[in-house]
XYZ file of C-alpha atoms in Angstrom:
770
model
C -34.785 15.009 22.491
C -36.750 14.098 19.546
C -33.450 12.960 17.242
C -35.616 14.445 14.322
C -35.330 18.037 15.825
C -31.675 18.047 15.031
C -32.202 16.598 11.322
C -34.248 19.879 10.509
C -31.682 22.073 12.185
C -28.882 20.253 10.268
C -31.134 20.881 7.195
C -31.774 24.380 7.821
C -28.469 25.635 8.407
C -27.006 23.972 5.591
C -26.560 27.017 3.461
C -27.565 29.404 6.473
C -26.272 33.095 7.039
C -22.093 32.553 8.197
C -22.160 35.871 10.478
C -25.794 34.738 12.360
C -24.071 31.057 12.954
C -21.110 32.619 14.101
C -23.429 34.865 16.367
C -24.954 32.249 17.904
C -21.567 30.357 18.118
C -20.198 33.245 20.327
C -23.148 32.863 22.407
C -22.200 29.135 23.019
C -18.610 30.391 23.949
C -19.444 33.111 25.948
C -18.280 31.854 29.537
C -14.949 30.883 27.661
C -11.861 32.404 29.083
C -9.334 33.420 26.662
C -6.451 34.824 28.783
C -5.030 31.169 30.300
C -5.567 29.806 26.719
C -3.774 32.574 24.859
C -0.408 31.888 27.550
C -0.393 28.158 27.152
C -0.661 28.709 23.126
C 2.156 30.612 23.648
C 4.240 28.838 25.514
C 3.771 25.663 23.576
C 4.809 27.874 20.435
C 7.397 29.337 22.024
C 8.703 25.620 22.802
C 8.532 24.316 19.230
C 10.404 27.220 17.914
C 12.845 26.932 20.806
C 13.159 23.147 19.873
C 16.695 22.512 17.961
C 15.346 19.380 16.832
C 15.268 18.779 13.099
C 11.759 19.643 11.914
C 10.467 16.701 9.199
C 10.536 16.872 5.915
C 7.480 17.820 4.971
C 7.160 20.695 7.285
C 10.178 22.246 6.118
C 8.860 21.459 2.426
C 5.533 23.085 3.264
C 7.679 26.358 5.154
C 9.996 26.583 1.965
C 7.550 26.043 -0.674
C 4.209 27.894 0.458
C 0.916 27.642 -2.177
C 0.763 31.430 -2.266
C 4.420 31.300 -3.534
C 4.803 30.819 -7.725
C 6.915 27.509 -6.782
C 4.664 25.941 -4.477
C 1.947 25.882 -7.176
C 3.936 24.315 -9.936
C 5.036 21.451 -6.983
C 1.222 21.224 -6.389
C 0.657 21.294 -10.295
C 3.547 18.497 -10.520
C 2.562 16.208 -7.879
C -1.068 15.891 -9.088
C -0.532 15.935 -12.707
C 2.020 13.019 -12.955
C -0.152 10.489 -11.858
C -2.367 11.414 -14.173
C -0.631 11.652 -17.364
C -0.520 7.985 -19.168
C 2.350 8.705 -21.522
C 6.176 9.306 -21.130
C 6.627 12.067 -24.351
C 3.477 13.909 -23.068
C 4.894 13.723 -18.959
C 8.671 15.306 -20.553
C 6.950 18.109 -22.288
C 4.412 18.748 -18.861
C 7.740 18.789 -16.942
C 9.578 21.066 -19.248
C 6.892 23.890 -19.188
C 6.403 23.788 -15.475
C 9.707 23.950 -14.009
C 11.264 26.898 -16.220
C 8.667 28.912 -15.435
C 9.514 28.926 -11.849
C 11.969 30.870 -9.733
C 14.089 27.871 -8.254
C 17.021 29.612 -7.209
C 15.132 32.322 -5.032
C 14.906 29.548 -2.714
C 18.656 28.305 -2.245
C 19.744 27.129 1.189
C 16.181 28.924 2.776
C 15.785 25.906 4.455
C 17.008 24.630 7.719
C 16.691 21.373 5.943
C 19.385 19.830 3.856
C 16.951 17.751 1.910
C 14.670 20.667 0.937
C 18.104 22.681 0.053
C 19.040 19.692 -2.301
C 15.519 19.240 -3.769
C 15.970 22.784 -4.541
C 19.541 22.584 -5.730
C 18.101 19.456 -8.166
C 15.064 22.012 -9.139
C 17.375 24.861 -10.116
C 19.674 22.292 -12.469
C 16.683 20.989 -14.111
C 15.923 24.160 -14.936
C 18.865 25.521 -15.896
C 19.333 22.396 -18.175
C 15.869 22.773 -19.702
C 16.769 26.686 -20.984
C 19.920 25.143 -22.586
C 18.008 22.683 -24.160
C 15.190 25.246 -25.390
C 17.821 27.700 -26.692
C 20.208 25.377 -28.663
C 17.467 23.740 -30.108
C 16.863 26.045 -32.338
C 19.775 26.555 -33.712
C 21.174 22.873 -33.868
C 17.875 21.175 -33.532
C 19.698 17.894 -34.893
C 21.966 17.650 -32.409
C 19.798 18.532 -29.052
C 17.185 16.421 -30.316
C 18.670 13.392 -29.775
C 20.253 14.478 -26.880
C 17.617 15.386 -25.248
C 15.910 12.163 -25.727
C 19.344 9.665 -24.364
C 19.674 12.244 -21.423
C 17.449 15.503 -20.483
C 14.010 14.556 -19.766
C 13.867 10.586 -18.991
C 16.385 11.557 -16.433
C 14.598 14.558 -15.308
C 11.074 12.895 -15.441
C 12.511 10.046 -13.020
C 14.308 12.085 -10.843
C 10.858 14.560 -10.471
C 8.894 11.172 -10.053
C 11.179 9.929 -7.224
C 11.452 13.347 -5.748
C 7.722 13.238 -5.885
C 7.331 10.030 -4.151
C 9.713 11.028 -1.684
C 7.930 13.665 -0.243
C 4.944 11.502 -0.544
C 6.214 8.539 1.291
C 6.482 11.169 4.079
C 2.818 11.032 4.553
C 2.392 7.431 4.498
C 3.119 5.380 7.147
C 3.520 2.809 4.713
C 2.508 0.348 1.415
C 0.502 -2.314 3.408
C -1.060 -2.459 6.527
C 1.069 -4.825 8.153
C 3.999 -2.481 7.172
C 2.077 0.608 9.382
C 1.918 -1.946 12.369
C 5.297 -2.683 12.180
C 6.243 0.887 12.067
C 3.520 2.113 14.504
C 5.239 0.096 17.296
C 8.034 2.339 17.470
C 6.063 4.793 18.440
C 4.640 3.482 21.470
C 3.599 6.473 23.532
C 0.931 7.099 20.407
C -2.178 5.529 19.575
C -2.848 4.621 15.996
C -5.478 5.041 13.309
C -5.154 3.625 10.194
C -6.516 5.090 6.772
C -6.494 2.544 3.812
C -5.459 5.202 1.394
C -8.236 5.285 -1.579
C -10.493 7.680 -3.368
C -14.011 7.305 -4.814
C -14.688 4.154 -6.040
C -16.151 4.637 -9.712
C -16.756 1.008 -10.544
C -17.993 -1.777 -8.290
C -14.524 -3.097 -9.147
C -13.003 -0.688 -6.949
C -15.466 -1.123 -4.522
C -15.263 -4.842 -3.860
C -11.612 -3.878 -3.734
C -11.384 -1.513 -0.855
C -14.375 -3.463 0.652
C -11.848 -6.475 0.852
C -9.097 -4.535 2.312
C -10.998 -3.062 4.959
C -11.404 -6.518 6.252
C -8.385 -7.678 5.441
C -6.861 -4.521 7.426
C -9.227 -5.281 10.703
C -8.553 -8.746 10.426
C -4.436 -7.269 10.651
C -5.058 -5.095 13.378
C -6.504 -7.796 15.365
C -3.264 -9.122 16.453
C -2.606 -5.691 17.885
C -5.761 -5.168 20.350
C -4.526 -5.486 24.283
C -7.429 -3.966 25.959
C -10.698 -4.511 26.670
C -11.132 -0.351 26.524
C -11.677 0.001 22.808
C -10.255 3.680 22.596
C -7.037 2.194 24.234
C -6.725 -0.218 20.943
C -5.895 0.758 17.200
C -8.403 1.985 15.235
C -9.450 2.057 11.623
C -11.028 4.566 9.263
C -13.467 3.949 7.053
C -14.350 5.610 3.686
C -18.129 5.671 2.645
C -17.573 6.457 -0.609
C -14.746 4.136 -1.213
C -17.694 1.197 -0.665
C -19.865 2.344 -3.471
C -19.654 3.811 -6.535
C -22.437 6.055 -6.624
C -22.504 7.381 -3.324
C -24.202 10.273 -4.191
C -27.687 12.472 -2.915
C -29.496 11.774 -6.675
C -28.703 7.876 -5.573
C -29.649 8.195 -1.738
C -32.147 5.209 -1.705
C -29.932 2.750 -3.516
C -26.418 3.811 -2.068
C -27.786 4.361 1.650
C -29.158 0.534 1.282
C -25.859 -0.852 -0.662
C -23.511 0.865 2.245
C -25.625 0.393 5.459
C -24.857 -3.680 4.428
C -21.575 -3.168 3.563
C -20.763 -1.063 6.794
C -22.791 -3.864 9.149
C -20.335 -6.500 8.074
C -17.254 -4.401 8.442
C -18.491 -3.239 12.278
C -19.309 -6.697 13.114
C -15.868 -7.681 11.885
C -14.438 -4.993 14.311
C -16.620 -5.548 16.587
C -15.469 -9.220 17.178
C -12.128 -8.218 17.367
C -12.607 -4.855 19.437
C -11.191 -2.534 16.836
C -12.920 0.842 16.595
C -13.955 1.943 13.551
C -14.532 5.613 12.444
C -16.483 6.934 9.342
C -14.560 9.683 7.726
C -16.081 12.706 6.883
C -16.299 13.696 2.965
C -17.341 16.491 0.247
C -20.896 18.464 1.932
C -23.692 16.739 -0.145
C -22.955 13.293 0.946
C -23.610 14.292 4.906
C -26.831 13.781 4.897
C -26.676 9.799 3.480
C -23.488 9.119 5.985
C -26.144 10.403 8.683
C -28.425 7.841 7.952
C -25.748 5.201 7.351
C -24.284 5.622 10.415
C -27.525 5.756 12.366
C -28.830 2.472 10.889
C -25.193 0.351 12.138
C -25.071 2.502 15.359
C -28.329 1.594 16.730
C -27.877 -2.163 15.432
C -28.974 -4.645 18.440
C -25.639 -6.666 18.001
C -23.556 -3.523 18.825
C -25.615 -2.540 22.047
C -23.360 -1.038 24.744
C -20.179 -1.262 22.102
C -18.666 2.364 22.112
C -16.470 1.230 18.964
C -18.208 3.034 15.799
C -17.800 6.774 16.029
C -17.751 9.272 13.467
C -15.818 12.414 11.673
C -17.062 15.665 12.337
C -16.057 18.955 9.455
C -16.179 22.110 11.956
C -15.728 23.932 8.816
C -19.344 22.951 8.293
C -22.134 24.911 9.007
C -24.213 22.170 10.317
C -21.271 20.748 12.405
C -23.075 21.796 15.812
C -25.964 20.472 14.844
C -24.382 17.247 13.664
C -23.224 17.090 17.112
C -26.868 17.728 18.712
C -28.273 15.071 16.522
C -25.546 12.404 17.613
C -26.054 13.408 21.400
C -29.745 12.421 20.753
C -28.885 9.365 19.347
C -26.462 8.197 22.037
C -28.759 9.107 24.328
C -31.479 6.845 23.203
C -28.749 4.607 22.437
C -27.276 4.526 25.553
C -23.629 3.836 24.003
C -20.889 6.539 24.037
C -20.229 7.904 20.234
C -16.390 8.581 19.239
C -16.392 11.704 17.323
C -13.285 12.729 15.846
C -13.441 16.521 15.611
C -11.707 17.984 12.242
C -11.421 21.314 10.830
C -11.780 19.566 7.179
C -10.066 19.116 3.692
C -11.924 19.595 0.892
C -12.457 24.195 1.596
C -11.409 24.779 -1.699
C -13.602 22.024 -3.693
C -16.680 23.196 -1.141
C -16.101 26.556 -2.559
C -15.719 25.979 -5.728
C -18.628 24.023 -6.196
C -21.079 25.975 -4.362
C -19.799 28.456 -7.130
C -20.508 26.243 -9.857
C -23.890 24.761 -8.896
C -25.035 28.667 -8.206
C -25.961 27.392 -4.869
C -27.194 30.657 -2.508
C -25.082 30.352 0.182
C -21.741 28.167 0.953
C -22.165 25.136 2.704
C -18.799 25.653 4.905
C -17.451 28.374 6.335
C -15.778 31.218 4.346
C -13.502 32.626 6.845
C -10.739 30.888 9.085
C -11.584 31.916 12.437
C -15.293 31.088 11.553
C -14.001 27.933 11.411
C -12.186 27.911 14.494
C -15.068 29.371 16.249
C -17.030 26.199 15.435
C -14.568 24.345 16.192
C -14.736 25.534 19.838
C -18.158 25.720 19.935
C -18.314 22.269 19.018
C -15.550 20.887 21.304
C -17.127 22.282 24.349
C -20.246 20.778 23.463
C -18.671 17.332 23.110
C -16.601 17.630 26.912
C -19.934 19.192 28.415
C -21.620 15.788 27.031
C -18.839 13.626 28.564
C -21.670 10.679 29.179
C -22.439 10.276 25.554
C -19.266 10.989 23.217
C -15.724 9.801 23.372
C -14.065 12.999 21.694
C -10.895 12.770 18.996
C -9.360 16.001 18.587
C -8.122 16.876 15.292
C -5.814 19.381 14.869
C -2.537 20.837 14.654
C -3.112 24.823 15.896
C -1.147 25.242 19.084
C -4.351 27.755 20.195
C -6.872 24.865 19.615
C -5.079 22.524 21.537
C -5.020 25.100 24.414
C -8.362 25.719 24.371
C -9.382 22.143 24.460
C -7.239 21.941 27.541
C -8.933 25.170 28.914
C -12.561 23.561 28.326
C -11.791 20.068 29.625
C -10.702 21.381 33.117
C -10.695 18.302 34.987
C -11.852 16.064 32.321
C -9.588 13.827 30.525
C -11.316 11.232 28.847
C -10.654 12.390 25.315
C -7.725 12.280 22.907
C -5.622 14.702 20.498
C -4.965 13.024 17.022
C -2.429 14.575 14.196
C -1.521 13.493 11.025
C 1.270 11.003 10.175
C 4.234 13.278 9.030
C 2.956 16.695 10.421
C 2.854 18.382 14.062
C 5.610 15.907 15.391
C 7.188 18.520 17.432
C 3.931 20.633 18.931
C 2.797 17.122 20.313
C 5.983 15.671 21.629
C 5.657 19.221 23.187
C 2.312 18.036 24.674
C 3.374 14.458 25.490
C 6.985 15.602 27.380
C 5.666 18.300 29.115
C 2.043 16.491 30.150
C 0.018 18.732 31.536
C -2.902 16.011 31.885
C -2.482 12.635 30.884
C -4.456 12.817 27.829
C -3.613 10.457 24.581
C -2.648 11.373 20.761
C -3.546 9.228 18.073
C -1.464 9.446 14.717
C -4.100 9.471 11.541
C -1.564 7.095 10.019
C -2.431 6.724 5.610
C -1.164 3.004 4.153
C -1.241 2.830 0.620
C 0.640 2.372 -2.936
C 2.038 5.700 -4.731
C -0.914 5.540 -7.193
C -3.226 5.734 -4.101
C -1.254 8.437 -2.101
C -1.255 11.512 -4.952
C -5.124 12.406 -4.245
C -4.709 11.997 -0.448
C -1.275 14.095 -0.510
C -2.528 17.065 -3.002
C -5.477 17.388 -0.688
C -3.236 17.719 2.844
C -0.729 19.836 0.746
C -3.852 22.398 -0.072
C -5.050 22.033 3.626
C -1.726 22.562 5.198
C 0.374 24.328 2.226
C -1.659 27.641 2.487
C 0.126 30.543 3.900
C -2.760 31.190 6.525
C -2.070 27.592 7.457
C -0.961 27.401 11.201
C 1.925 24.253 10.212
C 2.878 26.649 8.006
C 3.292 29.878 10.611
C 4.029 28.188 13.697
C 7.696 27.727 12.855
C 8.162 30.648 10.422
C 10.202 33.177 12.665
C 8.669 36.295 10.460
C 5.799 35.839 11.787
C 5.114 37.143 15.831
C 3.966 34.423 18.213
C 1.087 36.645 18.958
C 0.024 36.086 15.575
C 0.180 32.434 15.108
C -2.048 31.978 18.645
C -4.289 35.101 17.754
C -7.842 34.146 19.278
C -10.210 33.649 16.681
C -13.155 35.329 17.919
C -10.612 38.086 18.147
C -9.593 37.793 14.117
C -13.617 37.509 13.595
C -14.605 40.598 15.378
C -11.804 42.323 13.459
C -12.604 41.687 9.826
C -15.978 40.237 10.648
C -17.290 42.582 7.135
C -14.794 40.602 5.373
C -16.776 38.306 2.963
C -16.471 36.075 0.343
C -19.223 37.270 -2.122
C -21.755 35.023 -2.659
C -22.105 32.390 -5.214
C -24.624 34.296 -7.361
C -22.019 37.082 -7.610
C -19.280 34.857 -8.999
C -19.069 37.105 -12.214
C -19.103 40.661 -10.407
C -21.482 43.535 -11.962
C -21.155 42.192 -15.370
C -23.762 39.328 -14.433
C -25.520 37.679 -11.847
C -24.508 33.624 -11.761
C -27.536 31.755 -12.806
C -28.913 30.084 -10.011
C -28.798 26.092 -9.299
C -30.546 23.896 -6.530
C -28.982 22.066 -3.574
C -29.976 18.279 -4.661
C -28.378 17.565 -1.581
C -30.991 19.177 0.581
C -33.591 16.627 0.986
C -36.176 19.116 1.160
C -35.264 21.022 -2.240
C -34.815 17.464 -3.627
C -38.567 16.523 -2.554
C -39.962 19.696 -3.903
C -38.643 19.280 -7.632
C -39.735 15.861 -7.862
C -43.415 16.978 -6.718
C -43.420 19.331 -9.217
C -41.843 17.027 -11.612
C -44.728 14.371 -10.888
C -47.203 16.811 -11.163
C -45.730 17.637 -14.694
C -45.473 13.533 -15.628
C -49.092 13.569 -17.487
C -49.094 16.894 -19.348
C -49.192 16.596 -23.207
C -47.184 19.171 -25.316
C -47.508 20.312 -29.048
C -44.987 21.546 -31.238
C -45.448 22.864 -34.555
C -44.448 25.510 -37.016
C -44.694 28.750 -35.549
C -44.189 32.199 -37.555
C -44.763 35.346 -36.690
C -46.759 33.989 -34.045
C -49.211 31.724 -36.060
C -49.265 28.472 -35.577
C -49.167 25.844 -38.744
C -50.926 22.831 -39.133
C -50.893 19.905 -40.472
C -50.226 16.023 -40.005
C -49.280 14.863 -36.781
C -46.487 12.463 -35.343
C -46.549 11.369 -31.602
C -43.438 11.736 -29.606
C -42.940 8.926 -26.527
C -40.342 8.920 -24.040
C -37.616 7.171 -24.844
C -36.770 5.780 -21.211
C -40.483 4.838 -21.078
C -42.571 4.414 -24.321
C -45.848 3.899 -22.664
C -45.323 7.827 -21.863
C -47.138 9.759 -24.501
C -45.223 13.183 -24.128
C -47.338 14.983 -27.005
C -47.286 15.312 -30.953
C -45.454 17.234 -33.504
C -46.636 18.880 -37.082
C -43.453 18.596 -39.208
C -42.606 21.816 -41.572
C -43.398 21.882 -45.110
C -41.811 23.975 -47.562
C -44.892 26.486 -47.238
C -43.848 27.009 -43.860
C -40.180 27.340 -44.252
C -40.662 29.562 -47.236
C -43.062 31.610 -45.080
C -40.216 31.582 -42.203
C -37.444 32.968 -44.531
C -40.035 35.535 -45.764
C -40.859 36.681 -41.969
C -37.885 36.613 -40.764
C -36.092 38.585 -43.350
C -38.456 40.809 -43.697
C -38.856 41.932 -39.779
C -34.638 42.104 -40.002
C -34.365 46.465 -41.019
C -36.542 47.003 -38.017
C -34.827 44.927 -35.356
C -31.274 45.891 -36.853
C -32.153 49.264 -35.670
C -34.000 48.339 -32.632
C -32.442 49.869 -29.250
C -29.953 47.171 -27.833
C -30.722 48.274 -24.399
C -34.248 47.029 -25.238
C -32.823 43.932 -26.583
C -30.563 43.258 -23.825
C -33.386 43.426 -21.594
C -35.483 40.889 -23.499
C -32.419 38.378 -22.578
C -32.762 39.331 -19.089
C -36.209 39.037 -19.095
C -35.686 35.710 -20.701
C -33.224 34.498 -18.075
C -35.928 35.359 -15.458
C -38.567 33.146 -16.831
C -36.407 30.474 -17.494
C -35.819 30.637 -13.439
C -39.582 30.665 -13.218
C -40.643 27.807 -15.494
C -37.546 25.332 -14.722
C -39.830 22.379 -13.038
C -42.033 22.314 -16.819
C -38.797 22.641 -18.912
C -36.697 20.199 -16.626
C -39.799 17.964 -16.868
C -39.896 18.472 -20.828
C -36.062 17.893 -21.287
C -36.253 14.506 -18.804
C -39.522 12.972 -20.759
C -38.557 13.660 -24.420
C -34.552 14.077 -24.303
C -33.793 11.227 -22.052
C -31.825 13.328 -19.826
C -31.106 12.865 -15.876
C -32.372 15.430 -13.548
C -29.399 16.608 -12.577
C -28.645 17.659 -16.736
C -31.277 19.069 -17.377
C -31.390 21.248 -14.036
C -27.841 21.761 -15.210
C -29.100 22.565 -18.747
C -31.599 25.602 -17.825
C -28.956 27.247 -15.868
C -26.525 27.575 -18.605
C -29.207 28.342 -20.692
C -29.628 31.336 -18.342
C -26.343 32.095 -18.089
C -26.094 32.232 -21.891
C -28.691 34.978 -21.960
C -26.979 36.956 -19.242
C -23.534 36.766 -20.783
C -24.759 37.446 -24.249
C -26.651 40.535 -22.789
C -23.832 41.718 -21.143
C -21.573 41.454 -24.319
C -24.265 43.310 -26.266
C -23.641 46.376 -24.160
C -20.044 45.963 -24.680
C -20.108 45.988 -27.925
C -23.456 47.594 -29.307
C -23.919 50.202 -26.895
C -21.906 53.010 -28.204
C -19.951 53.353 -31.320
C -16.379 52.960 -31.113
C -14.422 56.292 -31.793
C -11.040 55.384 -33.888
C -8.077 57.542 -33.949
C -7.682 59.749 -37.408
C -6.551 62.812 -39.114
C -7.454 65.824 -37.480
C -11.255 67.525 -38.870
C -11.785 63.487 -39.554
C -14.660 61.391 -37.244
C -13.864 57.530 -37.763
C -16.287 55.459 -35.590
C -17.141 51.681 -35.902
C -20.249 50.015 -34.959
C -21.401 46.747 -34.786
C -25.036 45.655 -36.413
C -27.017 42.778 -37.080
C -26.076 40.837 -40.215
C -29.759 39.684 -41.777
C -31.239 36.644 -41.070
C -29.240 33.560 -39.170
C -30.371 29.907 -39.182
C -29.952 28.478 -35.512
C -29.508 24.670 -35.971
C -29.239 22.844 -32.350
C -28.447 19.077 -31.416
C -30.527 16.681 -29.162
C -28.606 16.080 -26.401
C -28.252 19.943 -25.667
C -32.556 20.725 -26.569
C -32.168 23.666 -24.123
C -28.635 25.242 -23.521
C -27.424 24.943 -26.921
C -30.769 25.899 -28.592
C -30.856 29.070 -26.599
C -27.670 29.781 -26.665
C -27.228 30.200 -30.510
C -30.682 32.050 -30.506
C -30.092 34.240 -27.584
C -26.347 35.497 -29.682
C -28.037 35.905 -32.796
C -30.743 38.007 -31.967
C -28.648 40.362 -29.814
C -26.559 41.179 -32.468
C -29.687 42.348 -34.317
C -30.108 39.414 -36.211
C -33.856 37.445 -37.118
C -33.602 34.212 -36.474
C -35.475 31.061 -37.715
C -34.837 28.194 -35.237
C -34.407 24.276 -36.149
C -34.309 22.127 -33.162
C -33.313 18.449 -33.608
C -36.231 16.642 -34.487
C -35.973 14.322 -31.376
C -36.382 17.056 -28.844
C -38.983 19.613 -30.719
C -41.425 19.989 -27.381
C -38.217 21.534 -25.335
C -37.452 23.880 -27.762
C -40.549 24.979 -28.787
C -41.224 25.756 -24.556
C -38.229 27.629 -25.113
C -39.691 29.336 -27.818
C -42.346 30.652 -25.925
C -40.524 31.757 -23.395
C -38.463 33.691 -25.593
C -41.556 35.403 -27.164
C -42.878 35.977 -23.985
C -39.951 37.730 -22.625
C -40.823 40.514 -25.500
C -38.581 38.968 -28.389
C -41.129 40.351 -30.930
C -43.126 36.784 -33.007
C -41.540 38.491 -36.508
C -38.109 38.081 -35.366
C -37.804 34.770 -34.094
C -39.672 31.711 -36.170
C -39.823 28.238 -35.373
C -39.045 25.284 -37.655
C -39.398 21.686 -36.183
C -38.923 18.382 -38.345
C -36.554 16.626 -41.062
C -33.187 18.390 -40.587
C -32.418 17.318 -44.088
C -35.186 18.738 -46.099
C -35.618 22.300 -44.071
C -32.212 23.011 -43.638
C -31.798 21.797 -47.800
C -34.765 24.696 -48.645
C -32.877 27.403 -46.032
C -29.302 27.414 -46.968
C -30.341 27.477 -50.524
C -31.527 30.982 -50.294
C -29.533 33.994 -50.335
C -31.469 35.878 -47.796
C -29.751 33.532 -45.084
C -26.543 35.489 -43.748
C -25.433 32.937 -41.257
C -25.857 30.166 -39.508
C -24.844 29.000 -36.172
C -24.875 25.014 -36.069
C -24.057 22.294 -33.736
C -23.982 18.525 -35.225
C -22.240 16.139 -37.100
C -18.852 17.080 -38.962
C -20.757 15.719 -42.383
C -23.923 17.484 -42.285
C -21.678 20.744 -40.854
C -19.515 20.136 -44.314
C -22.581 20.068 -46.372
């Protein structure tokens, strides 16, 4: 198979239709027998529930404080926020606010875990103490202020931080790799993969520190290597984002080149010691880069016939099955196995929110859990079928998934299971003790300090604390075993028409979400770059535009702030006559515009939003060349301008469409009606030359005011392009005037005229006061 063919399929499935993808996956699973799987899954869940062994503190805590409860959300916010708050005073206020908002008493003695019940008692006591202090502070401020400072909040803050530290410690094996190795020796029945905790590096110093930490970890792990079989030895997981501070799609060329070198050096060290390395999966927009980096290192001749470099694949990504096809072609070409850690994924909430915020055409991940489980099974089946190309590592805490893999594998035993440290203990103890077949299990064991832990902890709580999580359901006697082990295919067919609204429908019936570009899609990025390149030599002119007529005068050249050799165009600054004419024109047009039907004013803004979409490459190019913005920021500006137009259009319907009928005495009719005030001057800043410029104008116009637009002098070319679009959308040239030039001179003349009814202004405090 040509390796480029799967890469094309990967790209095409990035934001593909979920139902179509699942239908294809179901075809691949058509011969899968479910009865044996369901029976074995029931057996596993029953055994876990009948096991009287004390459950882990983390599982007990997650079971008691689920994320669909107010208390669970409070604890999540405490865990995440404490590390971000630098001063104790703010920590105190934060804890007081959060702890008094929940109903801790409802959780008293609910759990079988003594530690969880003890935590609940402390939380309730804290709540009562805080409420007592708050009540009495109003009556006896002086007395209780001192008491609170000396005893209350410091004690509570310390207790809560210790509690979160204790909970977090149950998710990490040790603070150092040496400590992790020692801890792992107490569990000889498991293999271990150590994860050096640390989020994405934001500075070169951070990246260098993580880079050295990985080297140190590999060298220390080498002392525990006992087998020539690399799969039997301890392994290490590496996050590429920790090794380079700009690991992002728009830095693809630099990031990939730098990370190829760093990963090669780490893998070289691991190869020397026969320590397996797994590249961890991260956010979906980094997948393409990670595949390029992985392929470059995997195919290096220094690692011929060494199957020690693996990759984590997220089944919740719509591209997962195609990633495995691509890996298969890579392994076949290299004649070497690839270890693949198949996970379901830990960034679901983030991926959904980012897709909505970025206005993507669809979601990069499956939006329903059953679809993710189906994808996982299809990927697992493919890994097992390609036995000569892969060493599968199935990371799951789901009994049905475990049972399904046993069924799919049959007599094939060259694979392993994986679980998180501190979770899934009873399920895997049951598997290991009963040993239906000799399948090893590896523990994914994070290593790191408390500071590095909290982001990881929050992600684990989000992933496993939701009420739909298997970890949360397996030991809950209120949920039937049949529900816990429900076949995902059955679950999908049962409610396949239940869908999450697409990002475009984020605001429901009110308005469309502004569309964005998927900058992680190489094809879209290339198309955008081609558009911008074609416009790179275009020349533009800005001039006073009064009643649709261009004013002449002396010109000033405009060059790009990032390249002074790039001549972007020329500006004709506004003189006193142009300012006077603009005021006269706007004042004369006001009465007729005020009475202009609101539905027509609204339609003009909606037309403008559509035209902004159509002209996006041109406006982005101008914003980048004249304003010195990055492509990403310029795209965001256009989206915000589109959203302003649609938002103000929707708001105008509510405010201006029909008079509001007020209550009054019998026989009277009292109506409240909004209308424009007069001529508005809209003064926008250079740093938001599209979004704020259009936003101010759109709001003033749709409310029935005429507008004189005064842009920042530094971005006048971008501004007049926006004015042309607004006029093209239907806004009469008589109601929207444009005055480029010196803000001090133009503003002074405008604001001295009594006919100016209002000013929309963004800029310095000094100018605002003037």
